[in-house]
Amino acid sequence: MKRLVLASLLAATSFAHAESVTLYSARNEQLLKPLLDAFTKETGVEVKLLTDKEGPLLERLRAEAQNTSADALITVDAGNLWQASHMGLLKSIKSNTLNENIPAHLRDPKGEWYGLSVRARTMFFNKNKVKAADLSSYEDLANPKWKGKLCLRTSKKVYNQSLVGMMIAQYGEPKTEKIVRGWVDNLATDVFQDDTAMLKAIAAGQCEVGIANTYYFGRLIEAQPTLPVSVFWANQQAEGVHVNVSGAGVTRYAKNPEGAVKLLEWLSSEKAQNLYADKDMEFPANPKIKASPLVTSWGPFKSNVINVSKAGELQSTAVRLMDRAGYR
Amino acid sequence: MQKLFSKGSLYALPIALLTLIPLLVVLSSFLHPQPEIWQHLSEYVLPRVLKNTAILMLGVSAGVLLLGVSLAWLTAVCDFPLRRFFAWSLMLPLAMPAYVLAFVQVGLLDFTGPVQTLIREWTGDSSWFPRIRSTGGVILVLTLAFYPYVYLLARNAFLTQGKRGIEAAQMLGMSRRMAFFRVVLPMARPWLMGGVLLVLMETLADFGTVSIFNYDTFTTAIYQSWFSLFNLPAASQLASILVLFVLALAVAEQWGRGRRHYAVRGGSAERIVLRGAGRYLALAWCSVVLLVAFVIPFIQLLVWVKSVWVLDFDERYPWFILRSIAIAGMAALLVTGLGLILVYAQRRYKDTRWLVRLATLGYAVPGTVLAVGVFIPIAWLDNLLIPVLAYFGVATTQVLKGTLLVMLLALAARFMAVAFAPIDAAMQRITRNQEDAARSLGLSSRQVLRRVHLPLLRGGLLTALLIAFVDVMKEMPITLMTRPFGWDTLAVRVFEMTSEGMWERAALPSFFIVLMGLIPVILLVRKTED
């Protein structure tokens, strides 16, 4: 009987990691699947994928400790990546390919994670009500001239936390708090649950201007090309548009770290970058690759090159600041 | 101490441990005080969320009682056109996850939705239209999503009680209305309170729905502490306060019920036939609820499904469906079985009451927090077992985690209350005399269980099975956290889509969740009808 139990355990567990990479992901499956399939086809390395929200995934990695099956972690927002590294869940990797493909401000200074796609969080406006010339910077949206005309997404979304975190890094807390208070005073309606709903509100005339990630706009405008909404590249006279990344790192106790590095390197390569960025209308992190035609049609812009890891470092400060300012 | 280990505890303790262990993990967060976070929370966050939560609890309780009781009374005791149809169809909203109903209603009724857009096209202005993203809107949506809990339990009560109570009261000179409020409702109390308690626990644990409305509750504060301030101990501390609060609520309810027994049985089949305006009012009331809570949202889902079908439906969907049904079915059977043991233990051994209460608390803990509470001890155990296996030459990274068994036990910890409430309410209906009689005829206690209790509990057991099945189908965080590799279900698909804000594409898996939930719902209510 004992032997039987042991044998069945063996059967159940022994094929856990032959030549395969196990990936914990907070990015959605239908976005990653085509990429991972292409990777497997090219390299013969199988990828096992487990998706969950960032918070639970990090706790899971922490609880599994040295016995985790995960070789790599992939998620959106530098804030989350910074947190994973801060919790000691990632290990620093040395890869010339990655260092070449990914610009320095889009990766962790210690080499624990690398940005794989870039997401710009900028301003959008209703073409019938606002002229692009009226717009300038995130800070300007706190100006009373926008009273009753601004739409925002909830402060609970990490994208806004990172944006505010970056502002804290640049302007310091007191000034940032003043700006955020100004935004709250200018709101046309309660904050929205997602970027798309907010962009639709701008289109419908509920408000005139707002802040969103470009790929939400891309998806929306692709489905409804006649919507009277346009993109405006923020802060071009200053430090540039706030950008963030989706990215990945190798877990500290990876059983197949070489495989994981291989996967990351491949994801930063030309072929993958085209797939990866186009699929979700993001910008490739590898500067040698061009974004999709629709995305490129919005024109070139200067992006803020402050290291994105700042967002993670200042996230908790940003959240408290937004609480104080009444930005829900 | 002797009491703790009575015979009853032998049954109740192992079941309670399923919930107690994750709860203890959550409670252990108090070993790491977080004064800084607490100061921030108590100054800027807690005052607002506590007020919001209180308003939500009151509003939703009132809402589900109003809808649940009135609809249950109409379809169980009265007679009016289409009554038989409404009897089962009013249960349908149970199959619709609350967050789905929320995104559909917000999508329909917000400024940019079709309703207000149409109004603006006609009249140029929709600013007078009530805002759906408001306190009233959240209360409305949660009421519509959760009233079936009260409806189903209240209907069971009214069906078994029948017209008899009201007739007796009328004979004593009460008006029909007085009889309803002074006799019928108090007699249905265990059912009503059981239902409301479930709704309150679900409301307190809810995160998806309130976040769609951006309505901040206590749960929001828990998630903020964890996901935004990255302070899991503070989040767990908040969650344990929530648990203690629910425990107090449950105890207060039991205390209020006191030593009363509820043991009327055998309703007459005769119904109160509604005439004149009453007929049409009843018809209108049932129709409105059904339309707003189910038909319209379902049609909206269908419209979205049509637009994403080609894009998203692939050969994996049959598997998502099969797995969802398999997990929900197994978990429902497990939790109903365990619920029966708990109810029985509580009936036979008074001192198990506390354990039983503790065993049902998992339902009030926000799913993601409970998921972590479950996962941490399992990972810990695994970390102990893996070196042992390695010693025998077995190399592995998981022993228990990622197995179906663990997933089922975790789901059981969450949904124990769902199975317990209806079985407990049904048990209240069995008189001591019935048991004593059976005993005096020489039946052993096991025979009493099989030949007296089980047949009489059939309705409650079925209800438990049904609600648990449908609830597990809709469940997300625990499935995400404990599923074996590759065991993606419909709820996991919903997560994948909504995590990137693709609500319309989430309609496809949501649609299947609703569809799979419909079958047991219809079967069950058909059954109680006869």
CSV table of N, CA and C in Angstrom, one decimal, chain A residues 24-108:
chain,number,residue,atom,x,y,z
A,24,TYR,N,4.4,32.7,-13.6
A,24,TYR,CA,3.3,33.3,-12.8
A,24,TYR,C,3.0,34.6,-13.5
A,25,SER,N,1.7,34.8,-13.8
A,25,SER,CA,1.4,36.0,-14.5
A,25,SER,C,0.2,36.8,-14.0
A,26,ALA,N,0.4,38.1,-13.9
A,26,ALA,CA,-0.7,39.0,-13.6
A,26,ALA,C,-1.2,39.7,-14.9
A,27,ARG,N,-0.6,39.3,-16.0
A,27,ARG,CA,-1.2,39.8,-17.3
A,27,ARG,C,-2.1,38.7,-17.8
A,28,ASN,N,-3.1,39.2,-18.6
A,28,ASN,CA,-4.1,38.2,-18.9
A,28,ASN,C,-3.6,37.2,-20.0
A,29,GLU,N,-4.3,36.0,-19.9
A,29,GLU,CA,-3.9,34.9,-20.6
A,29,GLU,C,-4.0,35.0,-22.1
A,30,GLN,N,-5.0,35.6,-22.6
A,30,GLN,CA,-5.2,35.7,-24.0
A,30,GLN,C,-4.2,36.6,-24.7
A,31,LEU,N,-3.6,37.5,-23.9
A,31,LEU,CA,-2.6,38.3,-24.4
A,31,LEU,C,-1.2,37.6,-24.5
A,32,LEU,N,-1.0,36.8,-23.5
A,32,LEU,CA,0.3,36.0,-23.5
A,32,LEU,C,0.4,34.8,-24.3
A,33,LYS,N,-0.8,34.1,-24.4
A,33,LYS,CA,-0.8,32.8,-25.0
A,33,LYS,C,-0.2,32.7,-26.4
A,34,PRO,N,-0.5,33.6,-27.3
A,34,PRO,CA,0.0,33.5,-28.6
A,34,PRO,C,1.6,33.7,-28.6
A,35,LEU,N,2.0,34.5,-27.7
A,35,LEU,CA,3.5,34.7,-27.5
A,35,LEU,C,4.2,33.5,-27.1
A,36,LEU,N,3.6,32.9,-26.0
A,36,LEU,CA,4.2,31.7,-25.4
A,36,LEU,C,4.2,30.6,-26.4
A,37,ASP,N,3.1,30.4,-27.1
A,37,ASP,CA,3.0,29.4,-28.1
A,37,ASP,C,4.1,29.6,-29.1
A,38,ALA,N,4.3,30.8,-29.6
A,38,ALA,CA,5.4,31.1,-30.5
A,38,ALA,C,6.8,30.7,-30.0
A,39,PHE,N,7.0,31.1,-28.7
A,39,PHE,CA,8.2,30.8,-28.0
A,39,PHE,C,8.5,29.2,-28.0
A,40,THR,N,7.4,28.5,-27.6
A,40,THR,CA,7.6,27.1,-27.6
A,40,THR,C,7.9,26.5,-28.9
A,41,LYS,N,7.2,27.0,-29.9
A,41,LYS,CA,7.4,26.5,-31.3
A,41,LYS,C,8.9,26.7,-31.7
A,42,GLU,N,9.4,27.8,-31.3
A,42,GLU,CA,10.7,28.1,-31.8
A,42,GLU,C,11.8,27.4,-31.0
A,43,THR,N,11.6,27.3,-29.7
A,43,THR,CA,12.7,26.8,-28.9
A,43,THR,C,12.5,25.4,-28.3
A,44,GLY,N,11.2,24.9,-28.5
A,44,GLY,CA,10.9,23.6,-27.9
A,44,GLY,C,10.7,23.6,-26.4
A,45,VAL,N,10.9,24.8,-25.8
A,45,VAL,CA,10.7,24.9,-24.3
A,45,VAL,C,9.2,25.2,-24.1
A,46,GLU,N,8.6,24.3,-23.3
A,46,GLU,CA,7.2,24.5,-22.9
A,46,GLU,C,7.0,25.5,-21.8
A,47,VAL,N,6.0,26.3,-21.9
A,47,VAL,CA,5.7,27.3,-20.8
A,47,VAL,C,4.4,26.9,-20.1
A,48,LYS,N,4.5,26.8,-18.8
A,48,LYS,CA,3.3,26.5,-18.0
A,48,LYS,C,2.9,27.9,-17.4
A,49,LEU,N,1.6,28.2,-17.5
A,49,LEU,CA,1.2,29.5,-17.1
A,49,LEU,C,0.2,29.5,-16.0
A,50,LEU,N,0.4,30.3,-15.0
A,50,LEU,CA,-0.6,30.4,-13.9
A,50,LEU,C,-0.9,31.9,-13.7
A,51,THR,N,-2.2,32.2,-13.9
A,51,THR,CA,-2.6,33.7,-13.7
A,51,THR,C,-3.3,33.9,-12.4
A,52,ASP,N,-3.1,35.1,-11.9
A,52,ASP,CA,-3.8,35.6,-10.7
A,52,ASP,C,-3.6,37.1,-10.6
A,53,LYS,N,-4.2,37.7,-9.6
A,53,LYS,CA,-3.9,39.1,-9.4
A,53,LYS,C,-2.5,39.3,-8.8
A,54,GLU,N,-1.9,40.5,-8.9
A,54,GLU,CA,-0.6,40.7,-8.5
A,54,GLU,C,-0.4,40.3,-7.0
A,55,GLY,N,-1.3,40.9,-6.1
A,55,GLY,CA,-1.2,40.7,-4.7
A,55,GLY,C,-1.1,39.3,-4.3
A,56,PRO,N,-2.1,38.5,-4.7
A,56,PRO,CA,-2.1,37.1,-4.3
A,56,PRO,C,-0.9,36.3,-4.9
A,57,LEU,N,-0.5,36.7,-6.1
A,57,LEU,CA,0.6,36.0,-6.8
A,57,LEU,C,1.9,36.2,-5.9
A,58,LEU,N,2.1,37.5,-5.5
A,58,LEU,CA,3.3,37.7,-4.7
A,58,LEU,C,3.3,37.0,-3.4
A,59,GLU,N,2.1,36.9,-2.8
A,59,GLU,CA,2.0,36.2,-1.5
A,59,GLU,C,2.2,34.7,-1.7
A,60,ARG,N,1.7,34.2,-2.9
A,60,ARG,CA,1.9,32.8,-3.2
A,60,ARG,C,3.4,32.5,-3.3
A,61,LEU,N,4.1,33.4,-4.0
A,61,LEU,CA,5.6,33.2,-4.2
A,61,LEU,C,6.3,33.2,-2.8
A,62,ARG,N,5.8,34.1,-2.0
A,62,ARG,CA,6.4,34.3,-0.7
A,62,ARG,C,6.2,33.0,0.1
A,63,ALA,N,5.0,32.5,0.1
A,63,ALA,CA,4.6,31.3,0.9
A,63,ALA,C,5.3,30.1,0.4
A,64,GLU,N,5.5,30.0,-0.9
A,64,GLU,CA,6.1,28.8,-1.5
A,64,GLU,C,7.6,28.8,-1.3
A,65,ALA,N,8.2,30.0,-1.1
A,65,ALA,CA,9.6,30.2,-0.8
A,65,ALA,C,10.5,29.3,-1.8
A,66,GLN,N,11.4,28.5,-1.2
A,66,GLN,CA,12.3,27.8,-2.0
A,66,GLN,C,11.6,26.6,-2.8
A,67,ASN,N,10.4,26.3,-2.5
A,67,ASN,CA,9.7,25.2,-3.1
A,67,ASN,C,8.7,25.7,-4.2
A,68,THR,N,8.9,26.9,-4.7
A,68,THR,CA,8.0,27.4,-5.7
A,68,THR,C,8.2,26.7,-7.1
A,69,SER,N,7.2,26.6,-7.8
A,69,SER,CA,7.4,26.0,-9.2
A,69,SER,C,7.7,27.1,-10.2
A,70,ALA,N,7.5,28.4,-9.7
A,70,ALA,CA,7.6,29.5,-10.7
A,70,ALA,C,9.0,29.8,-11.0
A,71,ASP,N,9.3,29.9,-12.3
A,71,ASP,CA,10.6,30.3,-12.8
A,71,ASP,C,10.6,31.8,-13.1
A,72,ALA,N,9.5,32.3,-13.5
A,72,ALA,CA,9.5,33.8,-13.9
A,72,ALA,C,8.2,34.4,-13.4
A,73,LEU,N,8.2,35.7,-13.2
A,73,LEU,CA,7.0,36.4,-12.9
A,73,LEU,C,6.8,37.5,-13.9
A,74,ILE,N,5.6,37.7,-14.4
A,74,ILE,CA,5.3,38.7,-15.3
A,74,ILE,C,4.1,39.5,-14.9
A,75,THR,N,4.2,40.8,-14.9
A,75,THR,CA,3.1,41.7,-14.5
A,75,THR,C,3.1,43.0,-15.1
A,76,VAL,N,2.1,43.8,-14.9
A,76,VAL,CA,2.1,45.2,-15.4
A,76,VAL,C,2.5,46.1,-14.3
A,77,ASP,N,3.0,47.3,-14.6
A,77,ASP,CA,3.4,48.4,-13.8
A,77,ASP,C,4.6,48.2,-13.0
A,78,ALA,N,5.5,49.1,-13.1
A,78,ALA,CA,6.8,49.1,-12.4
A,78,ALA,C,6.6,49.0,-10.9
A,79,GLY,N,5.4,49.6,-10.4
A,79,GLY,CA,5.1,49.5,-9.0
A,79,GLY,C,5.1,48.1,-8.5
A,80,ASN,N,4.4,47.2,-9.2
A,80,ASN,CA,4.3,45.8,-8.8
A,80,ASN,C,5.6,45.1,-8.9
A,81,LEU,N,6.4,45.4,-10.0
A,81,LEU,CA,7.7,44.8,-10.1
A,81,LEU,C,8.6,45.2,-9.0
A,82,TRP,N,8.6,46.5,-8.7
A,82,TRP,CA,9.5,47.0,-7.7
A,82,TRP,C,9.1,46.2,-6.4
A,83,GLN,N,7.8,46.1,-6.1
A,83,GLN,CA,7.4,45.4,-4.9
A,83,GLN,C,7.9,44.0,-4.8
A,84,ALA,N,7.8,43.3,-5.9
A,84,ALA,CA,8.3,41.9,-6.0
A,84,ALA,C,9.7,41.8,-5.6
A,85,SER,N,10.5,42.8,-6.2
A,85,SER,CA,11.9,42.8,-5.9
A,85,SER,C,12.2,43.2,-4.5
A,86,HIS,N,11.4,44.1,-4.0
A,86,HIS,CA,11.5,44.6,-2.6
A,86,HIS,C,11.2,43.5,-1.6
A,87,MET,N,10.3,42.6,-2.0
A,87,MET,CA,10.0,41.4,-1.1
A,87,MET,C,11.0,40.3,-1.2
A,88,GLY,N,12.0,40.5,-2.1
A,88,GLY,CA,13.0,39.5,-2.2
A,88,GLY,C,12.6,38.3,-3.0
A,89,LEU,N,11.6,38.5,-3.9
A,89,LEU,CA,11.1,37.3,-4.7
A,89,LEU,C,11.8,37.1,-6.0
A,90,LEU,N,12.6,38.1,-6.4
A,90,LEU,CA,13.2,38.0,-7.7
A,90,LEU,C,14.7,37.9,-7.5
A,91,LYS,N,15.4,37.4,-8.6
A,91,LYS,CA,16.9,37.4,-8.5
A,91,LYS,C,17.5,38.2,-9.6
A,92,SER,N,18.6,38.8,-9.3
A,92,SER,CA,19.2,39.6,-10.3
A,92,SER,C,19.8,38.7,-11.4
A,93,ILE,N,19.6,39.1,-12.7
A,93,ILE,CA,20.1,38.3,-13.8
A,93,ILE,C,21.1,39.1,-14.6
A,94,LYS,N,22.0,38.4,-15.2
A,94,LYS,CA,23.0,39.1,-16.1
A,94,LYS,C,22.7,38.6,-17.5
A,95,SER,N,22.2,39.5,-18.3
A,95,SER,CA,22.0,39.1,-19.7
A,95,SER,C,22.3,40.3,-20.6
A,96,ASN,N,23.3,40.1,-21.4
A,96,ASN,CA,23.7,41.2,-22.4
A,96,ASN,C,22.6,41.5,-23.3
A,97,THR,N,21.9,40.4,-23.8
A,97,THR,CA,20.8,40.6,-24.7
A,97,THR,C,19.8,41.5,-24.1
A,98,LEU,N,19.3,41.2,-22.9
A,98,LEU,CA,18.3,42.1,-22.2
A,98,LEU,C,18.8,43.5,-22.0
A,99,ASN,N,20.1,43.6,-21.6
A,99,ASN,CA,20.6,45.0,-21.4
A,99,ASN,C,20.7,45.8,-22.7
A,100,GLU,N,20.9,45.0,-23.8
A,100,GLU,CA,21.0,45.7,-25.1
A,100,GLU,C,19.6,46.1,-25.5
A,101,ASN,N,18.6,45.2,-25.4
A,101,ASN,CA,17.3,45.4,-25.9
A,101,ASN,C,16.5,46.4,-25.1
A,102,ILE,N,16.7,46.5,-23.8
A,102,ILE,CA,15.8,47.3,-23.0
A,102,ILE,C,16.6,48.5,-22.4
A,103,PRO,N,16.1,49.7,-22.7
A,103,PRO,CA,16.8,50.9,-22.2
A,103,PRO,C,16.8,50.9,-20.7
A,104,ALA,N,17.8,51.6,-20.2
A,104,ALA,CA,18.1,51.6,-18.8
A,104,ALA,C,17.0,52.1,-17.9
A,105,HIS,N,16.2,53.1,-18.4
A,105,HIS,CA,15.2,53.6,-17.5
A,105,HIS,C,14.0,52.7,-17.4
A,106,LEU,N,13.9,51.7,-18.3
A,106,LEU,CA,12.8,50.8,-18.3
A,106,LEU,C,13.1,49.4,-17.6
A,107,ARG,N,14.2,49.4,-16.8
A,107,ARG,CA,14.5,48.2,-16.1
A,107,ARG,C,15.0,48.5,-14.7
A,108,ASP,N,15.0,47.5,-13.9
A,108,ASP,CA,15.5,47.6,-12.5
A,108,ASP,C,17.0,47.8,-12.5
